[in-house]
Coordinates of C-alpha atoms in Angstrom, one line a residue:
X1 CA 97.7 109.9 78.2
X2 CA 96.5 108.3 81.4
X3 CA 93.0 108.8 82.7
X4 CA 92.1 107.8 86.2
X5 CA 88.4 107.2 86.5
X6 CA 85.9 106.0 89.1
X7 CA 82.2 105.2 89.1
X8 CA 79.7 105.4 91.9
X9 CA 76.8 103.1 91.5
X10 CA 73.8 101.8 93.4
X11 CA 74.1 98.6 95.4
X12 CA 71.6 96.1 93.9
X13 CA 69.0 95.3 96.5
X14 CA 67.4 92.2 94.9
X15 CA 68.5 89.5 92.4
X16 CA 68.5 90.7 88.8
X17 CA 68.4 94.4 89.6
X18 CA 71.8 95.2 88.2
X19 CA 74.0 98.2 88.7
X20 CA 73.2 101.8 87.6
X21 CA 76.0 104.4 87.2
X22 CA 75.2 107.4 89.5
X23 CA 78.4 109.3 89.1
X24 CA 81.4 109.4 86.8
X25 CA 84.6 111.2 87.6
X26 CA 87.9 111.3 85.9
X27 CA 91.3 113.1 86.0
X28 CA 93.8 113.3 83.1
X29 CA 97.3 112.7 84.4
X30 CA 100.7 113.5 82.9
X31 CA 102.5 110.1 82.9
X32 CA 105.9 111.8 83.2
X33 CA 105.2 114.1 86.2
X34 CA 102.1 112.3 87.7
X35 CA 100.3 115.6 88.0
X36 CA 96.6 116.2 87.3
X37 CA 96.1 118.1 84.0
X38 CA 92.3 118.2 83.7
X39 CA 89.2 116.8 85.5
X40 CA 85.6 116.0 84.8
X41 CA 82.8 114.8 87.0
X42 CA 79.0 114.4 86.6
X43 CA 76.2 112.9 88.5
X44 CA 74.0 110.6 86.4
X45 CA 70.3 110.0 86.7
X46 CA 69.4 106.3 86.5
X47 CA 66.4 105.1 84.5
X48 CA 64.8 103.9 87.7
X49 CA 65.2 106.4 90.6
X50 CA 64.1 103.9 93.2
X51 CA 67.5 102.1 92.9
X52 CA 68.9 105.2 94.7
X53 CA 68.2 105.5 98.5
X54 CA 66.4 108.6 99.7
X55 CA 69.1 109.0 102.3
X56 CA 72.7 107.9 102.1
X57 CA 74.5 106.3 105.0
X58 CA 77.7 108.0 103.9
X59 CA 78.3 111.6 104.9
X60 CA 79.0 112.8 101.4
X61 CA 77.0 110.1 99.7
X62 CA 74.7 110.2 96.7
X63 CA 71.0 110.5 97.4
X64 CA 67.9 110.2 95.2
X65 CA 67.4 113.9 95.4
X66 CA 70.8 114.7 94.1
X67 CA 70.6 112.4 91.0
X68 CA 67.0 113.3 90.2
X69 CA 68.1 116.6 88.7
X70 CA 71.2 115.1 87.0
X71 CA 71.5 114.3 83.3
X72 CA 70.8 110.7 82.1
X73 CA 73.7 108.6 80.8
X74 CA 72.7 109.1 77.2
X75 CA 73.1 112.9 77.7
X76 CA 76.7 112.6 79.0
X77 CA 77.8 109.6 76.9
X78 CA 79.6 111.7 74.3
X79 CA 81.7 113.4 77.0
X80 CA 82.5 110.2 78.8
X81 CA 83.5 108.6 75.5
X82 CA 85.8 111.5 74.7
X83 CA 87.5 111.2 78.1
X84 CA 88.1 107.4 77.9
X85 CA 88.5 106.4 74.3
X86 CA 92.0 105.8 73.1
X87 CA 93.7 106.5 76.5
X88 CA 95.3 104.4 79.2
X89 CA 92.6 103.7 81.8
X90 CA 93.7 103.6 85.5
X91 CA 91.8 103.0 88.6
X92 CA 91.3 100.7 91.6
X93 CA 89.6 97.4 90.8
X94 CA 88.5 98.8 87.4
X95 CA 89.1 95.5 85.6
X96 CA 86.4 93.7 87.5
X97 CA 84.0 96.6 88.1
X98 CA 84.3 100.0 86.5
X99 CA 85.3 98.7 83.0
X100 CA 82.4 96.3 83.0
X101 CA 79.9 99.0 84.1
X102 CA 81.0 101.4 81.4
X103 CA 80.6 98.7 78.7
X104 CA 77.2 97.8 80.0
X105 CA 76.0 101.5 80.1
X106 CA 77.0 102.1 76.5
X107 CA 75.4 98.8 75.4
X108 CA 72.2 99.9 77.0
X109 CA 72.0 102.9 74.8
X110 CA 73.1 100.9 71.7
X111 CA 76.4 102.7 71.3
X112 CA 79.9 101.4 71.0
X113 CA 81.9 101.7 74.2
X114 CA 85.2 103.5 74.5
X115 CA 88.3 101.4 74.1
X116 CA 91.5 101.8 76.1
X117 CA 95.0 101.4 74.7
X118 CA 96.0 99.9 78.1
X119 CA 94.7 99.4 81.6
X120 CA 96.4 100.0 84.9
X121 CA 94.4 98.4 87.7
X122 CA 96.0 99.6 90.9
X123 CA 94.4 96.8 92.9
X124 CA 96.2 94.2 90.8
X125 CA 99.4 96.1 90.6
X126 CA 99.6 96.9 94.3
X127 CA 98.6 93.4 95.3
X128 CA 101.5 92.0 93.3
X129 CA 104.1 94.6 94.0
X130 CA 103.3 96.2 97.4
X131 CA 101.6 93.2 99.1
X132 CA 99.2 93.3 101.9
X133 CA 101.4 95.1 104.4
X134 CA 98.7 97.8 104.8
X135 CA 96.0 95.2 105.5
X136 CA 93.4 94.5 102.9
X137 CA 93.8 96.2 99.5
X138 CA 90.8 98.5 99.7
X139 CA 91.4 102.1 98.7
X140 CA 90.2 103.3 102.1
X141 CA 92.7 101.0 103.9
X142 CA 95.6 102.0 101.7
X143 CA 94.8 105.7 102.2
X144 CA 94.6 105.3 105.9
X145 CA 97.9 103.5 106.0
X146 CA 99.6 106.4 104.3
X147 CA 97.7 109.1 106.3
X148 CA 95.9 110.4 103.3
X149 CA 92.5 110.9 105.0
X150 CA 89.2 109.2 104.7
X151 CA 87.8 107.9 101.4
X152 CA 84.9 110.1 100.3
X153 CA 83.2 107.6 98.0
X154 CA 82.7 110.3 95.4
X155 CA 84.2 109.7 92.0
X156 CA 86.5 112.7 91.5
X157 CA 87.9 112.6 95.1
X158 CA 88.5 108.9 94.8
X159 CA 90.4 109.3 91.5
X160 CA 92.7 111.8 93.2
X161 CA 93.2 109.6 96.2
X162 CA 94.0 106.7 94.0
X163 CA 96.8 108.7 92.3
X164 CA 98.2 109.7 95.7
X165 CA 98.2 106.1 97.0
X166 CA 100.1 105.0 93.9
X167 CA 102.7 107.7 94.4
X168 CA 103.2 106.7 98.0
X169 CA 103.4 103.0 97.2
X170 CA 105.8 103.6 94.3
X171 CA 108.1 105.7 96.6
X172 CA 108.2 102.9 99.2
X173 CA 109.0 100.3 96.6
X174 CA 111.7 102.6 95.1
X175 CA 113.3 103.0 98.5
X176 CA 113.2 99.3 99.1
X177 CA 114.8 98.5 95.8
X178 CA 117.7 100.8 96.9
X179 CA 118.4 99.0 100.1
X180 CA 121.2 96.4 100.6
X181 CA 119.8 92.9 100.0
X182 CA 120.1 91.9 103.7
X183 CA 117.8 94.8 104.7
X184 CA 115.5 94.7 101.7
X185 CA 114.5 91.1 102.5
X186 CA 114.1 91.8 106.2
X187 CA 110.7 91.9 107.8
X188 CA 112.1 94.4 110.3
X189 CA 112.2 97.0 107.6
X190 CA 108.7 96.4 106.4
X191 CA 107.2 96.3 109.8
X192 CA 108.5 99.6 111.2
X193 CA 105.6 101.0 113.3
X194 CA 104.2 104.4 112.4
X195 CA 105.7 107.3 114.3
X196 CA 103.9 110.5 115.0
X197 CA 106.2 113.5 115.2
X198 CA 105.5 117.1 116.3
X199 CA 107.1 120.2 114.7
X200 CA 108.4 122.9 116.9

């Protein structure tokens, strides 16, 4: 089973402040059909509410008022553990960020962290296989490249966007692998401009 997950955290404002998980979102995905089977999402109240801004600069961002009424990490740790332990973890830049934050959060409550049976980091996979044809490798840039809308910076929505970006990238790579060698290696194929069409 593959579980795509994403964390929203504070942005440390001073040295030594550290990260606090403010939202956890995950979707369980069928590896054969790449369809969502189940989802889970929860806001999380940090130990120090002052790490969360009163107002968010993002339209659908997380504010202090929203997390003040949310459960603390200790209260949702069992459910998060159930979602992650013994599954393949997938996400964008999870190796360097989300996996680290999960382990830190469980260590802070003196509990063993969930363990994956494998990790699929779409940032690493797409950097190697798809390249930087879309620009930088941020999720927002990749989503814009494929016309998938604006990244919400909310955990559940970002998980779903991550899955869709991977589907689109995989389709492009599959088509490229089917081309004759002289076309597959041509920059002309890879640099075809986007075309807007109108249905009658």
